[in-house]
Steps between C-alpha positions, in 0.01 A plus 500: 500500500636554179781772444450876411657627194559796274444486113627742294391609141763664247308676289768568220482667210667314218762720301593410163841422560522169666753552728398800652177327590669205663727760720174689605323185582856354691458833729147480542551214633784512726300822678227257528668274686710761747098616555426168641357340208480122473321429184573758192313497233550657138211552235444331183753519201723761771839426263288521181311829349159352414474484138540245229810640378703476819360102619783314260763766550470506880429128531759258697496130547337313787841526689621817341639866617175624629439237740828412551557875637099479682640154699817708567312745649283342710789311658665804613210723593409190725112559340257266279491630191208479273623566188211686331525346158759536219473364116667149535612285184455165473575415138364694296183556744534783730315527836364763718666367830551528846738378685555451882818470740527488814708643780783280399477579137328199406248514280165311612265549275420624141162631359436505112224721431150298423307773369663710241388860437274474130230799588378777229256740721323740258657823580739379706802253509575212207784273619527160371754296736489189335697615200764540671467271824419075530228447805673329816356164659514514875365666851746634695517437855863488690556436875700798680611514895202689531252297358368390171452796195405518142569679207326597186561749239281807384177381283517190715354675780155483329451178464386442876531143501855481426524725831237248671711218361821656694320563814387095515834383465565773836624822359452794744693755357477523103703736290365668188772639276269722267519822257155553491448790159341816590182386345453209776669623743340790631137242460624177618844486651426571869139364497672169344797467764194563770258221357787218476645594859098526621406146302767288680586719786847545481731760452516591108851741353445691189850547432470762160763686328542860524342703245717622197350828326527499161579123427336265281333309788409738779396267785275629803766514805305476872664174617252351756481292790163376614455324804288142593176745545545653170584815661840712371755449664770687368523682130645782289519747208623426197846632488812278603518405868478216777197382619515331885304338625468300843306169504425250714386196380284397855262767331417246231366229786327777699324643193387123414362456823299812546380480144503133378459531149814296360467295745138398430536405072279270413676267303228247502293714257768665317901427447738706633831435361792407716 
């Protein structure tokens, strides 16, 4: 049997003064933990406001302050962290990146964005993420006590067979840091976190950023958990908050048995990537 667990979701509101934001998201996550959380997750860009003219300002080095402080406090919380995804520098390239430590303050993984944000929907949203972001290279699967998860960042999440891709090489619990923009997000987000946890039965974390009124970039909120039958499992409002969420990864087996699906891919007639 494989261990119980509760996730929880800070779903942070990014202020424009950096270190306020990185005080908010320190106490977020330190009630978290005293609540019994184990793995903590943050959204996308959480220490960054989401627009071009904050990404080179608010940018650190792969090793810099922000996840210097986000290994710091996963250490003493005792949690894994998933680091939701802050502008990184390498050179003169910056990155929309996650990072992720774990109880010891180690980090174990780290997820480059593979699908940057370029969209212009007519009468809607135009944001063009590759002027100001480089496209990462890799899937992102880490081993944890509790068994093996992934993690992917925001536009990723609709490209199914990167989440396919995950699932083969055995992640059951997949993290989505995400602001989805209010033209997508009341349309897609939820049905999207659904369909990927539904398509590989597992458990699939939309892990958004609170809504900021008023803001350049006014992202959708309603952080969501679905579970290995596509069903929600836990999920919010838009406004700042923690999300729980209890899961227990025997569901993932169980659901697979009753309903084979992922476990009956035909990879004779068509490639599924591992």
């Amino acid at each position: 049997m494989k261990p119980k667990f509760k996730i929880a979701v800070i779903q942070l509101r990014t202020e424009l003064e950096k270190a306020l934001t990185m005080e908010k998201a320190e106490r977020m996550i330190k009630e978290a933990a005293a609540n019994g959380a184990k793995v903590v997750a943050l959204p996308e860009m959480w220490s960054c406001p989401y627009s071009k003219e904050y990404f080179r300002p608010f940018a650190d080095a792969e090793n810099g302050e922000t996840a210097a402080e986000m290994s710091r406090w996963a250490r003493e919380s005792g949690v894994i962290l998933i680091g939701g995804s802050v502008p990184e520098r390498v050179g003169d390239k910056l990155y929309n990146t996650c990072f992720v430590f774990d109880e010891s303050g180690r980090q174990i993984a780290r997820h480059r964005k593979l699908h940057l944000f370029d969209v212009n929907i007519e009468g809607g949203i135009r944001f063009m993420e590759s002027h100001n972001f480089a496209p990462g290279e890799d899937i992102t699967v880490f081993d944890t006590q509790y068994g093996k998860m992934g993690v992917l960042i925001c536009f990723d999440m609709r490209f199914p067979e990167l989440v396919r891709a995950m699932a083969k090489r055995g992640a059951e619990l997949i993290f989505c840091p995400a602001q989805f923009n209010m033209t997508t997000g009341p349309k897609h987000w939820e049905l999207t976190v659904r369909a990927r946890a539904m398509d590989n039965e597992v458990y699939y974390v939309g892990a958004s950023a609170a809504r900021y009124e008023g803001f350049d970039y006014e992202c959708w909120g309603h952080s969501t958990v679905a579970d290995p039958f596509g069903m929600v499992a836990a999920s919010c409002d838009e406004t700042e908050q923690i999300l729980y969420c209890d899961i227990d990864l025997n569901e993932v087996d169980s659901v697979r048995r009753q309903l084979p699906t992922f476990l009956h891919l035909r990879e004779d007639v068509y490639t599924v990537a591992k």
